Short mmCIF file of C-alpha atoms in Angstrom, two decimals:
data_model
loop_
_atom_site.label_atom_id
_atom_site.label_comp_id
_atom_site.label_asym_id
_atom_site.label_seq_id
_atom_site.Cartn_x
_atom_site.Cartn_y
_atom_site.Cartn_z
CA MET A 239 8.21 -28.14 -1.77
CA THR A 240 6.27 -28.00 -5.05
CA ASP A 241 2.59 -28.67 -4.65
CA PRO A 242 2.10 -32.45 -5.12
CA ARG A 243 -0.86 -31.90 -7.42
CA SER A 244 1.23 -29.85 -9.85
CA THR A 245 1.93 -31.85 -13.01
CA PRO A 246 5.05 -31.23 -15.11
CA SER A 247 2.97 -30.84 -18.26
CA THR A 248 1.02 -27.87 -16.95
CA LEU A 249 2.82 -26.24 -14.04
CA SER A 250 6.48 -26.22 -14.96
CA SER A 251 8.73 -26.53 -17.97
CA PRO A 252 9.93 -30.17 -18.30
CA VAL A 253 13.02 -29.00 -20.19
CA SER A 254 14.03 -26.68 -17.38
CA ARG A 255 14.44 -29.54 -14.91
CA LEU A 256 17.10 -31.32 -17.01
CA SER A 257 20.78 -30.58 -16.73
CA ARG A 258 22.48 -29.47 -19.94
CA ARG A 259 24.46 -32.71 -20.10
CA ALA A 260 21.42 -34.92 -19.55
CA ALA A 261 19.35 -33.06 -22.12
CA LEU A 262 22.05 -33.29 -24.77
CA GLY A 263 22.36 -36.96 -24.02
CA LEU A 264 18.65 -37.51 -24.59
CA MET A 265 18.67 -35.55 -27.83
CA LEU A 266 21.91 -36.85 -29.37
CA GLY A 267 22.72 -40.09 -27.55
CA GLY A 268 20.15 -42.31 -29.28
CA GLY A 269 21.65 -42.04 -32.78
CA ALA A 270 25.26 -42.44 -31.66
CA SER A 271 24.48 -45.58 -29.64
CA ALA A 272 22.82 -47.22 -32.63
CA ALA A 273 25.84 -46.54 -34.85
CA ILE A 274 28.27 -48.00 -32.31
CA ALA A 275 26.09 -51.06 -31.91
CA GLN A 276 26.34 -51.70 -35.68
CA GLY A 277 30.15 -51.47 -35.57
CA ALA A 278 30.40 -48.15 -37.33
CA PRO A 279 33.09 -45.72 -36.15
CA ALA A 280 31.88 -43.36 -33.52
CA VAL A 281 31.46 -39.79 -34.76
CA MET A 282 32.99 -37.56 -32.07
CA ARG A 283 32.17 -34.27 -33.81
CA SER A 284 29.52 -33.52 -36.41
CA PRO A 285 31.00 -32.34 -39.71
CA LEU A 286 28.11 -29.89 -40.04
CA PRO A 287 26.46 -27.80 -37.32
CA LEU A 288 23.29 -29.39 -36.04
CA PRO A 289 20.05 -27.34 -35.92
CA ARG A 290 19.40 -25.76 -32.51
CA PRO A 291 16.57 -27.83 -30.96
CA ASP A 292 13.50 -25.85 -29.95
CA GLY A 293 13.57 -24.97 -26.26
CA LEU A 294 17.30 -25.63 -25.81
CA HIS A 295 17.90 -21.99 -24.79
CA LYS A 296 15.55 -22.52 -21.86
CA LEU A 297 17.90 -24.99 -20.21
CA ARG A 298 19.73 -22.11 -18.55
CA TYR A 299 16.71 -21.22 -16.38
CA THR A 300 16.77 -22.77 -12.94
CA SER A 301 13.51 -24.40 -11.88
CA GLY A 302 11.19 -22.61 -9.49
CA ALA A 303 11.75 -25.29 -6.85
CA GLU A 304 15.52 -24.80 -7.02
CA LEU A 305 15.15 -21.03 -6.75
CA VAL A 306 13.05 -21.45 -3.62
CA GLU A 307 15.62 -23.81 -2.11
CA ARG A 308 18.45 -21.37 -2.85
CA ALA A 309 16.56 -18.52 -1.16
CA ARG A 310 16.85 -20.28 2.24
CA LEU A 311 13.62 -18.79 3.50
CA THR A 312 11.86 -20.03 6.59
CA GLY A 313 8.09 -20.35 6.49
CA ALA A 314 6.02 -20.73 3.33
CA VAL A 315 6.63 -19.67 -0.27
CA THR A 316 3.86 -19.65 -2.86
CA TYR A 317 3.66 -18.36 -6.40
CA ALA A 318 1.62 -18.54 -9.58
CA VAL A 319 2.01 -17.20 -13.10
CA ALA A 320 -0.56 -17.23 -15.89
CA ASP A 321 -0.57 -16.34 -19.57
CA ASP A 322 -2.82 -13.67 -21.04
CA THR A 323 -5.70 -16.15 -21.28
CA GLY A 324 -5.55 -16.85 -17.54
CA LYS A 325 -4.06 -20.33 -17.98
CA ILE A 326 -1.77 -21.17 -15.06
CA LEU A 327 1.72 -21.85 -16.39
CA GLU A 328 3.45 -22.62 -13.13
CA ALA A 329 2.40 -22.62 -9.48
CA ARG A 330 3.50 -23.59 -6.00
CA GLY A 331 1.32 -23.90 -2.91
CA VAL A 332 -1.91 -23.52 -4.84
CA ASP A 333 -4.06 -23.91 -1.70
CA VAL A 334 -1.81 -22.08 0.78
CA ALA A 335 -3.37 -18.75 1.81
CA LEU A 336 -0.93 -16.12 3.12
CA PRO A 337 -1.17 -12.42 4.03
CA PRO A 338 -1.06 -10.32 0.84
CA ALA A 339 0.32 -7.28 2.73
CA SER A 340 0.06 -4.18 0.52
CA VAL A 341 -0.75 -6.27 -2.55
CA ALA A 342 -4.27 -5.99 -1.10
CA LYS A 343 -4.24 -2.39 -2.36
CA ALA A 344 -4.42 -3.71 -5.92
CA VAL A 345 -7.72 -5.42 -5.07
CA THR A 346 -8.95 -2.27 -3.31
CA SER A 347 -8.07 -0.24 -6.40
CA ILE A 348 -10.26 -2.39 -8.63
CA TYR A 349 -13.03 -2.34 -6.01
CA ALA A 350 -12.99 1.47 -5.86
CA LEU A 351 -12.64 2.08 -9.59
CA GLU A 352 -15.48 -0.28 -10.48
CA HIS A 353 -17.89 1.16 -7.91
CA LEU A 354 -16.93 4.85 -7.95
CA GLY A 355 -15.55 5.39 -11.45
CA GLY A 356 -12.21 6.83 -12.47
CA ASP A 357 -13.55 10.40 -12.63
CA PHE A 358 -14.88 10.35 -9.04
CA VAL A 359 -13.62 13.21 -6.84
CA PHE A 360 -13.78 13.90 -3.12
CA THR A 361 -15.22 17.31 -2.25
CA THR A 362 -14.48 19.29 0.92
CA LYS A 363 -16.91 22.14 1.55
CA VAL A 364 -17.37 25.12 3.82
CA ARG A 365 -21.01 25.87 4.61
CA ALA A 366 -22.47 28.99 6.16
CA THR A 367 -25.76 29.06 8.08
CA GLY A 368 -26.51 32.72 7.37
CA PRO A 369 -25.80 35.58 4.97
CA VAL A 370 -22.67 37.70 4.93
CA VAL A 371 -23.17 41.18 6.39
CA ASP A 372 -20.28 43.64 6.66
CA GLY A 373 -17.80 40.81 6.06
CA LYS A 374 -19.20 38.50 8.73
CA VAL A 375 -21.26 35.36 8.31
CA GLN A 376 -24.42 35.87 10.33
CA GLY A 377 -24.36 32.46 11.92
CA ASP A 378 -22.16 29.40 11.97
CA LEU A 379 -19.45 28.12 9.63
CA ILE A 380 -19.09 24.36 9.01
CA LEU A 381 -16.10 22.57 7.49
CA VAL A 382 -17.57 19.46 5.86
CA GLY A 383 -15.38 16.56 4.75
CA SER A 384 -16.21 13.78 2.30
CA GLY A 385 -13.28 11.59 3.34
CA ASP A 386 -10.69 13.04 0.93
CA PRO A 387 -7.49 11.10 1.78
CA THR A 388 -5.29 13.61 -0.04
CA LEU A 389 -6.48 16.77 1.74
CA ASP A 390 -3.55 18.77 3.15
CA SER A 391 -2.89 22.08 4.87
CA ASP A 392 -2.44 23.84 1.53
CA ALA A 393 -5.88 22.64 0.38
CA LEU A 394 -7.41 24.09 3.56
CA GLY A 395 -5.49 27.28 2.82
CA ALA A 396 -7.10 27.36 -0.64
CA LEU A 397 -10.55 26.95 0.95
CA ALA A 398 -9.86 29.85 3.30
CA GLY A 399 -8.68 31.89 0.32
CA GLN A 400 -12.12 31.45 -1.24
CA LEU A 401 -13.67 32.97 1.89
CA VAL A 402 -11.33 35.94 1.53
CA ALA A 403 -12.40 36.33 -2.11
CA LEU A 404 -16.02 36.57 -0.94
CA GLY A 405 -15.09 39.33 1.48
CA ILE A 406 -15.61 37.17 4.57
CA THR A 407 -13.53 38.26 7.54
CA GLY A 408 -15.28 36.44 10.39
CA ILE A 409 -18.47 34.87 11.74
CA THR A 410 -20.97 35.71 14.46
CA GLY A 411 -21.68 32.11 15.43
CA ALA A 412 -19.65 28.97 16.08
CA PHE A 413 -17.22 26.99 13.93
CA TYR A 414 -18.07 23.32 13.38
CA VAL A 415 -16.20 20.42 11.79
CA ASP A 416 -18.23 17.65 10.15
CA GLY A 417 -16.49 14.31 9.52
CA THR A 418 -19.58 12.14 9.38
CA ALA A 419 -19.14 11.10 5.75
CA LEU A 420 -17.12 8.12 7.04
CA PRO A 421 -17.09 6.37 10.43
CA GLN A 422 -14.58 7.48 13.05
CA ILE A 423 -11.98 4.69 13.29
CA GLU A 424 -9.24 5.07 15.88
CA ILE A 425 -6.56 2.94 14.27
CA ILE A 426 -6.13 0.81 11.15
CA ASP A 427 -4.45 -2.18 12.80
CA ASP A 428 -4.09 -2.52 16.56
CA GLN A 429 -1.26 -5.04 16.13
CA GLN A 430 1.07 -2.33 14.82
CA THR A 431 3.08 0.02 17.00
CA GLU A 432 0.94 2.89 18.24
CA PHE A 433 3.29 5.59 16.98
CA ALA A 434 3.61 4.28 13.40
CA SER A 435 2.65 7.16 11.09
CA TYR A 436 1.32 4.66 8.53
CA ASN A 437 -1.29 3.49 11.07
CA PRO A 438 -3.39 6.63 11.74
CA SER A 439 -7.02 7.23 12.60
CA ILE A 440 -9.73 7.61 9.94
CA SER A 441 -12.77 9.85 9.65
CA GLY A 442 -14.74 11.73 7.04
CA LEU A 443 -12.37 14.68 7.55
CA ASN A 444 -8.69 13.80 7.20
CA LEU A 445 -5.64 16.03 6.90
CA ASN A 446 -2.03 15.41 5.89
CA TYR A 447 -2.77 11.66 5.89
CA ASN A 448 -3.73 12.21 9.53
CA ARG A 449 -0.14 12.79 10.55
CA VAL A 450 1.51 15.55 12.54
CA TYR A 451 5.15 16.54 12.07
CA PHE A 452 7.32 16.31 15.19
CA GLU A 453 10.71 18.05 15.11
CA TRP A 454 13.29 18.34 17.87
CA LYS A 455 16.66 19.97 18.38
CA LYS A 456 18.98 19.69 21.35
CA GLU A 457 19.69 23.01 23.09
CA GLY A 458 22.06 22.54 25.99
CA ASP A 459 20.49 20.13 28.46
CA THR A 460 17.01 20.49 26.98
CA PHE A 461 15.27 20.08 23.64
CA ALA A 462 13.36 22.55 21.50
CA LEU A 463 10.21 20.75 20.37
CA LYS A 464 7.87 21.58 17.51
CA MET A 465 4.62 19.98 16.32
CA ASP A 466 3.15 21.29 13.07
CA ALA A 467 0.87 20.48 10.14
CA ARG A 468 3.27 21.15 7.35
CA ALA A 469 2.59 21.16 3.64
CA ARG A 470 4.45 23.02 0.89
CA LYS A 471 2.93 26.45 1.54
CA PHE A 472 1.40 26.29 5.00
CA ALA A 473 2.97 24.76 8.11
CA PRO A 474 0.99 25.99 11.11
CA ASP A 475 1.95 24.92 14.61
CA VAL A 476 -0.69 22.79 16.30
CA ARG A 477 -1.92 22.37 19.84
CA ILE A 478 -4.00 19.28 19.12
CA ALA A 479 -0.84 17.23 19.63
CA SER A 480 1.68 17.85 22.42
CA MET A 481 5.03 16.25 23.21
CA SER A 482 7.13 15.92 26.36
CA VAL A 483 10.59 14.41 26.83
CA VAL A 484 10.86 11.81 29.60
CA ASP A 485 13.64 9.72 31.13
CA ARG A 486 12.87 6.10 30.24
CA GLY A 487 14.03 3.30 28.03
CA LEU A 488 11.16 1.78 26.08
CA PRO A 489 8.79 2.56 24.55
CA VAL A 490 10.45 5.27 22.50
CA PHE A 491 7.08 7.01 22.07
CA ASP A 492 4.01 6.72 24.23
CA HIS A 493 0.55 8.14 23.64
CA GLU A 494 -2.34 9.07 25.87
CA ALA A 495 -5.67 10.43 24.77
CA GLY A 496 -6.02 13.70 26.65
CA ASN A 497 -8.90 16.18 26.83
CA ALA A 498 -9.34 16.96 23.12
CA GLN A 499 -5.61 16.46 22.64
CA ASP A 500 -3.10 13.80 21.58
CA VAL A 501 -0.62 13.71 24.46
CA TRP A 502 2.73 12.19 23.42
CA SER A 503 5.95 11.53 25.30
CA VAL A 504 9.32 10.45 23.96
CA SER A 505 12.36 8.81 25.52
CA ARG A 506 15.19 11.30 26.00
CA SER A 507 17.80 8.65 25.15
CA ALA A 508 16.29 8.13 21.69
CA LEU A 509 16.46 11.75 20.54
CA GLY A 510 20.16 12.30 19.95
CA LYS A 511 21.06 15.83 18.90
CA GLY A 512 18.03 16.43 16.72
CA GLY A 513 15.70 15.05 14.11
CA ALA A 514 12.13 14.84 12.87
CA ARG A 515 9.42 12.31 12.08
CA TRP A 516 5.71 12.06 11.40
CA LEU A 517 3.39 10.78 14.10
CA PRO A 518 -0.21 9.58 13.69
CA VAL A 519 -3.16 11.78 14.58
CA ARG A 520 -5.90 10.20 16.71
CA LEU A 521 -8.29 13.19 16.64
CA PRO A 522 -8.50 13.87 12.90
CA ARG A 523 -11.57 16.12 12.87
CA LEU A 524 -10.23 18.45 15.56
CA TYR A 525 -6.83 18.42 13.84
CA ALA A 526 -8.36 19.55 10.53
CA GLY A 527 -10.47 22.17 12.31
CA GLU A 528 -7.53 23.66 14.18
CA VAL A 529 -5.44 23.89 11.03
CA PHE A 530 -8.29 25.52 9.11
CA VAL A 531 -8.62 28.18 11.79
CA ALA A 532 -4.85 28.81 11.53
CA VAL A 533 -4.65 29.07 7.73
CA ALA A 534 -7.78 31.23 7.67
CA LYS A 535 -6.32 33.61 10.25
CA ALA A 536 -3.10 33.84 8.20
CA GLN A 537 -5.26 35.25 5.37
CA GLY A 538 -7.34 37.64 7.48
CA VAL A 539 -10.34 35.48 8.39
CA GLU A 540 -10.95 35.32 12.15
CA LEU A 541 -12.66 32.17 13.38
CA PRO A 542 -13.36 31.06 16.96
CA GLN A 543 -10.60 28.93 18.48
CA ALA A 544 -13.20 26.72 20.12
CA LEU A 545 -14.11 23.84 17.82
CA HIS A 546 -17.37 21.94 17.78
CA ILE A 547 -17.98 18.47 16.35
CA ALA A 548 -21.03 18.51 14.08
CA LYS A 549 -23.30 15.48 14.04
CA ARG A 550 -24.05 16.18 10.38
CA ALA A 551 -24.35 19.38 8.40
CA PRO A 552 -27.82 19.51 6.84
CA ASP A 553 -27.92 19.96 3.08
CA THR A 554 -30.42 22.82 2.96
CA ALA A 555 -30.71 26.16 1.26
CA GLU A 556 -30.03 27.86 4.59
CA HIS A 557 -26.70 26.03 4.78
CA ARG A 558 -25.21 27.35 1.59
CA ILE A 559 -21.79 26.41 0.25
CA VAL A 560 -19.34 29.32 0.43
CA ALA A 561 -16.17 27.42 -0.47
CA GLN A 562 -15.39 24.09 -2.09
CA TYR A 563 -12.24 22.09 -2.80
CA ASP A 564 -12.19 19.07 -5.14
CA SER A 565 -9.53 16.39 -5.04
CA GLN A 566 -7.85 14.96 -8.11
CA ASP A 567 -9.88 12.29 -9.86
CA LEU A 568 -9.88 8.76 -8.51
CA THR A 569 -7.59 7.40 -11.24
CA LYS A 570 -4.81 9.75 -10.15
CA ILE A 571 -5.46 9.04 -6.46
CA VAL A 572 -5.22 5.29 -7.07
CA LYS A 573 -2.00 5.65 -9.05
CA HIS A 574 -0.45 7.70 -6.23
CA MET A 575 -1.64 5.17 -3.64
CA LEU A 576 -0.16 2.24 -5.53
CA LYS A 577 3.15 4.06 -5.95
CA TYR A 578 3.56 5.18 -2.34
CA SER A 579 1.42 2.48 -0.69
CA THR A 580 -0.51 4.91 1.51
CA ASN A 581 -2.62 2.91 3.95
CA LEU A 582 -5.02 5.75 4.80
CA THR A 583 -5.90 6.20 1.13
CA ALA A 584 -6.62 2.51 0.67
CA GLU A 585 -8.91 2.37 3.70
CA ILE A 586 -10.86 5.45 2.64
CA LEU A 587 -11.25 4.18 -0.93
CA GLY A 588 -12.54 0.87 0.36
CA LEU A 589 -14.97 2.45 2.80
CA THR A 590 -16.24 4.88 0.16
CA ALA A 591 -16.71 2.12 -2.40
CA SER A 592 -18.66 0.05 0.12
CA GLY A 593 -20.83 3.09 0.78
CA ALA A 594 -21.45 3.51 -2.95
CA ARG A 595 -22.81 -0.04 -2.98
CA GLY A 596 -25.47 1.02 -0.50
CA LEU A 597 -23.70 -0.48 2.50
CA ASP A 598 -23.09 1.34 5.76
CA PRO A 599 -19.91 -0.16 7.25
CA GLN A 600 -18.99 1.20 10.66
CA ASP A 601 -15.55 -0.40 10.81
CA LEU A 602 -12.82 -1.57 8.47
CA TYR A 603 -13.49 -5.25 8.99
CA SER A 604 -17.10 -5.18 7.81
CA SER A 605 -16.18 -3.09 4.77
CA ALA A 606 -13.23 -5.35 3.95
CA GLN A 607 -15.41 -8.43 4.25
CA ALA A 608 -17.85 -6.81 1.84
CA MET A 609 -14.96 -6.36 -0.57
CA SER A 610 -13.99 -10.02 -0.07
CA GLY A 611 -17.51 -11.12 -0.97
CA TRP A 612 -17.48 -8.91 -4.05
CA ALA A 613 -14.13 -10.37 -5.16
CA LYS A 614 -15.37 -13.94 -4.73
CA GLU A 615 -18.46 -13.20 -6.81
CA ARG A 616 -16.67 -11.09 -9.39
CA PHE A 617 -13.58 -13.27 -9.91
CA GLY A 618 -14.44 -16.66 -8.42
CA SER A 619 -11.57 -16.22 -5.97
CA ASP A 620 -12.70 -18.22 -2.95
CA SER A 621 -9.60 -17.70 -0.81
CA LEU A 622 -9.70 -13.89 -0.75
CA SER A 623 -10.41 -12.78 2.82
CA PHE A 624 -9.60 -9.25 3.96
CA VAL A 625 -9.72 -7.58 7.39
CA ASP A 626 -8.92 -4.14 5.96
CA HIS A 627 -8.37 -2.49 2.57
CA SER A 628 -4.67 -1.68 2.88
CA GLY A 629 -3.18 -5.06 3.78
CA LEU A 630 -1.74 -3.67 7.01
CA GLY A 631 -3.58 -6.28 9.04
CA GLY A 632 -1.74 -9.59 8.99
CA ALA A 633 -4.99 -11.56 9.31
CA SER A 634 -5.94 -10.91 5.67
CA SER A 635 -5.10 -13.83 3.40
CA THR A 636 -5.33 -15.21 -0.12
CA THR A 637 -3.63 -17.74 -2.35
CA THR A 638 -1.35 -16.63 -5.16
CA THR A 639 -3.44 -18.65 -7.62
CA ASP A 640 -6.56 -16.67 -6.69
CA MET A 641 -4.60 -13.44 -6.90
CA VAL A 642 -3.49 -14.36 -10.42
CA ARG A 643 -7.03 -15.38 -11.31
CA LEU A 644 -8.16 -11.88 -10.30
CA LEU A 645 -5.37 -10.15 -12.22
CA SER A 646 -6.14 -12.24 -15.32
CA ALA A 647 -9.87 -11.53 -15.33
CA ASP A 648 -11.41 -9.70 -18.29
CA GLY A 649 -10.82 -5.97 -18.16
CA VAL A 650 -8.64 -5.96 -15.05
CA GLU A 651 -5.26 -5.50 -16.72
CA ALA A 652 -6.60 -2.62 -18.84
CA LEU A 653 -8.00 -0.98 -15.69
CA LEU A 654 -5.19 -1.67 -13.25
CA GLY A 655 -2.06 -2.19 -15.35
CA PRO A 656 -1.43 1.47 -16.28
CA LEU A 657 -1.75 2.48 -12.62
CA LEU A 658 0.71 -0.01 -11.18
CA LYS A 659 4.24 1.06 -10.38
CA THR A 660 6.99 0.10 -12.79
CA ILE A 661 9.36 -2.21 -10.90
CA VAL A 662 13.05 -2.25 -11.82
CA PRO A 663 14.17 -5.84 -12.56
CA ARG A 664 16.86 -7.07 -10.14
CA ASP A 665 19.62 -9.66 -10.39
CA ASP A 666 20.69 -12.21 -7.76
CA ASP A 667 22.61 -9.51 -5.87
CA TYR A 668 19.55 -7.26 -6.03
CA ASN A 669 21.28 -4.84 -8.35
CA ALA A 670 19.30 -3.29 -11.20
CA VAL A 671 19.44 -5.43 -14.34
CA LYS A 672 21.13 -3.53 -17.16
CA ASN A 673 19.12 -3.47 -20.39
CA PRO A 674 16.40 -5.84 -19.18
CA THR A 675 14.46 -7.73 -21.84
CA PHE A 676 11.21 -7.60 -19.88
CA ASP A 677 9.11 -5.07 -17.97
CA ILE A 678 7.35 -5.37 -14.61
CA GLN A 679 4.29 -3.45 -13.43
CA ALA A 680 3.35 -4.63 -9.97
CA LYS A 681 2.43 -3.89 -6.36
CA THR A 682 4.83 -4.76 -3.59
CA GLY A 683 3.85 -5.70 -0.06
CA THR A 684 5.90 -5.81 3.12
CA LEU A 685 5.12 -6.72 6.71
CA ASP A 686 7.44 -8.21 9.30
CA PHE A 687 8.30 -11.69 7.95
CA VAL A 688 5.95 -11.19 5.00
CA SER A 689 7.01 -10.15 1.50
CA THR A 690 4.70 -10.13 -1.51
CA LEU A 691 4.73 -9.03 -5.13
CA ALA A 692 1.96 -9.26 -7.72
CA GLY A 693 1.22 -7.74 -11.10
CA TYR A 694 2.24 -8.18 -14.70
CA VAL A 695 5.45 -9.02 -16.54
CA THR A 696 5.83 -8.24 -20.25
CA ALA A 697 8.42 -10.41 -21.99
CA SER A 698 10.67 -9.46 -24.92
CA ASP A 699 8.22 -10.92 -27.44
CA GLY A 700 5.43 -8.73 -26.09
CA SER A 701 3.58 -11.50 -24.30
CA LYS A 702 2.12 -10.49 -20.94
CA MET A 703 1.76 -12.69 -17.88
CA ALA A 704 0.00 -12.10 -14.57
CA PHE A 705 1.91 -13.29 -11.52
CA ALA A 706 1.90 -13.32 -7.74
CA ALA A 707 4.68 -14.40 -5.38
CA PHE A 708 4.28 -14.52 -1.59
CA ALA A 709 6.69 -15.46 1.19
CA ALA A 710 5.70 -15.51 4.86
CA ASP A 711 6.94 -16.95 8.13
CA LEU A 712 3.80 -16.59 10.21
CA PRO A 713 5.13 -18.27 13.41
CA ARG A 714 8.07 -15.86 13.56
CA ARG A 715 5.75 -12.95 12.83
CA ALA A 716 3.46 -14.00 15.68
CA VAL A 717 6.36 -14.13 18.13
CA ALA A 718 7.60 -10.69 17.04
CA LYS A 719 4.15 -9.16 17.46
CA ALA A 720 3.72 -10.77 20.88
CA ASN A 721 7.03 -9.21 21.95
CA GLY A 722 5.97 -5.78 20.65
CA GLU A 723 9.11 -5.38 18.56
CA GLU A 724 9.06 -2.44 16.17
CA VAL A 725 11.85 -3.96 14.03
CA PRO A 726 11.99 -7.68 14.87
CA ARG A 727 15.32 -9.44 14.66
CA GLY A 728 15.60 -11.36 11.42
CA ALA A 729 12.73 -9.59 9.66
CA LYS A 730 14.96 -7.50 7.43
CA THR A 731 17.01 -10.52 6.34
CA PHE A 732 13.84 -12.48 5.61
CA ASN A 733 12.36 -9.73 3.47
CA THR A 734 15.62 -9.16 1.56
CA ARG A 735 15.87 -12.85 0.66
CA ALA A 736 12.21 -12.93 -0.33
CA LYS A 737 12.59 -9.96 -2.66
CA ARG A 738 15.58 -11.58 -4.36
CA LEU A 739 13.56 -14.76 -4.82
CA HIS A 740 10.62 -12.87 -6.33
CA HIS A 741 12.86 -11.25 -8.91
CA ALA A 742 14.59 -14.55 -9.69
CA LEU A 743 11.20 -16.13 -10.34
CA ILE A 744 10.16 -13.27 -12.62
CA ARG A 745 13.40 -13.59 -14.63
CA ARG A 746 12.66 -17.28 -15.01
CA TRP A 747 9.07 -16.74 -16.15
CA ALA A 748 10.02 -14.02 -18.62
CA GLY A 749 12.64 -16.28 -20.17
CA VAL A 750 10.87 -19.63 -20.12
CA TYR A 751 7.36 -18.57 -21.07
CA GLY A 752 7.87 -15.26 -22.80
CA SER A 753 10.15 -16.02 -25.72
#
């Protein structure tokens, strides 16, 4: 239902709620009735075409309330759209706070860009504790992370290549990995399935989005199994993660934390003849260290297989930098994150931004709450409450009106708009609209029984509107999570209907308010 406090003059188009017949009657019926009352012959057809009344073309747009009813969604539906001054044009459920899902990444993007700057880069370093004599470092070697969420096996290969260029072939001491730049966090959201690759661990040293590639192929009555850290150039096998095939039904995958190893098992019945998938890494520092040893060895640098976790590598002259790898700048990282919705990236950006503010968060919740407080102060958005920076946690919530208030704030569209993904407009059958008269730049969000979309729509006349549309059935989501279902029954149908509704609303707003 439309929010009872919404008034027709401010929150919806009064013309759009009239049927074509009723509207024509209001516009033309008054004059004809007067003529008939005076005994004049009724004019059935005007001898000259009448001017097209302003706003008549908008009669073809179904009201927001009718679109919601047609969608047949269970749960709650909220939306808001504002013009370029921030004035709310239309809204529903103005006080109903729902999970933003990955739309939260748009807030995290602003948080990171404002506190770190668009030219910020993450730097991964290799430090040596002694000089190089006859090709060997006289002491220890330390791989030091800064939290780079985009670091991959090829980047580690490039670091090892720098050692080769210096003539380093080995070390006399130990090899350490230092991931203390960020806190060690075992999992982003403990309500998600344990083997979801989008729900990995976090540390100051991350590799391949903290995922390991599992590949299997049936060979007779057994399976050939492979676990590797693949990138485009390097794909070393890893021992940090192991897999065994077991005879069971559910769960498909099971994980146990072994002695410095991720021990996985998989149900034989789920494997078929072959396949592959990414699995999360729960020991990210050891994973990065093992891969560095492998890519270094491939280029002629021998490092000890035994890895040591450094408490923190001191920044002293004795610990000199012998190799360094810089990420792309933050603007590019944010654009990639918004396009592919990478949860690890969002969490690291949020944690790093909180650190830049002088905070020392030791978990995602405290950092996300710091971001919530910043958003309330910065945008006056009282409903914004986050439990993480990615939106993966279903306990985060906000209203669509507060989301639109944030998107409409001074400077936000200029900062965020160019980095948002261009969304293809869809029709009622969810087919791409041919030759659309409007453009959409937005962030999507999807959880089980939660579908969200927020961003900007540019109409044919060039006017730009900020919008947010959320749909969520929280009771059904709670039941699905309690049952531990990876793909709950009905979730796909819910999300499909919600996406169609979001696009129908955008088509309405572009037509009614944009031309």
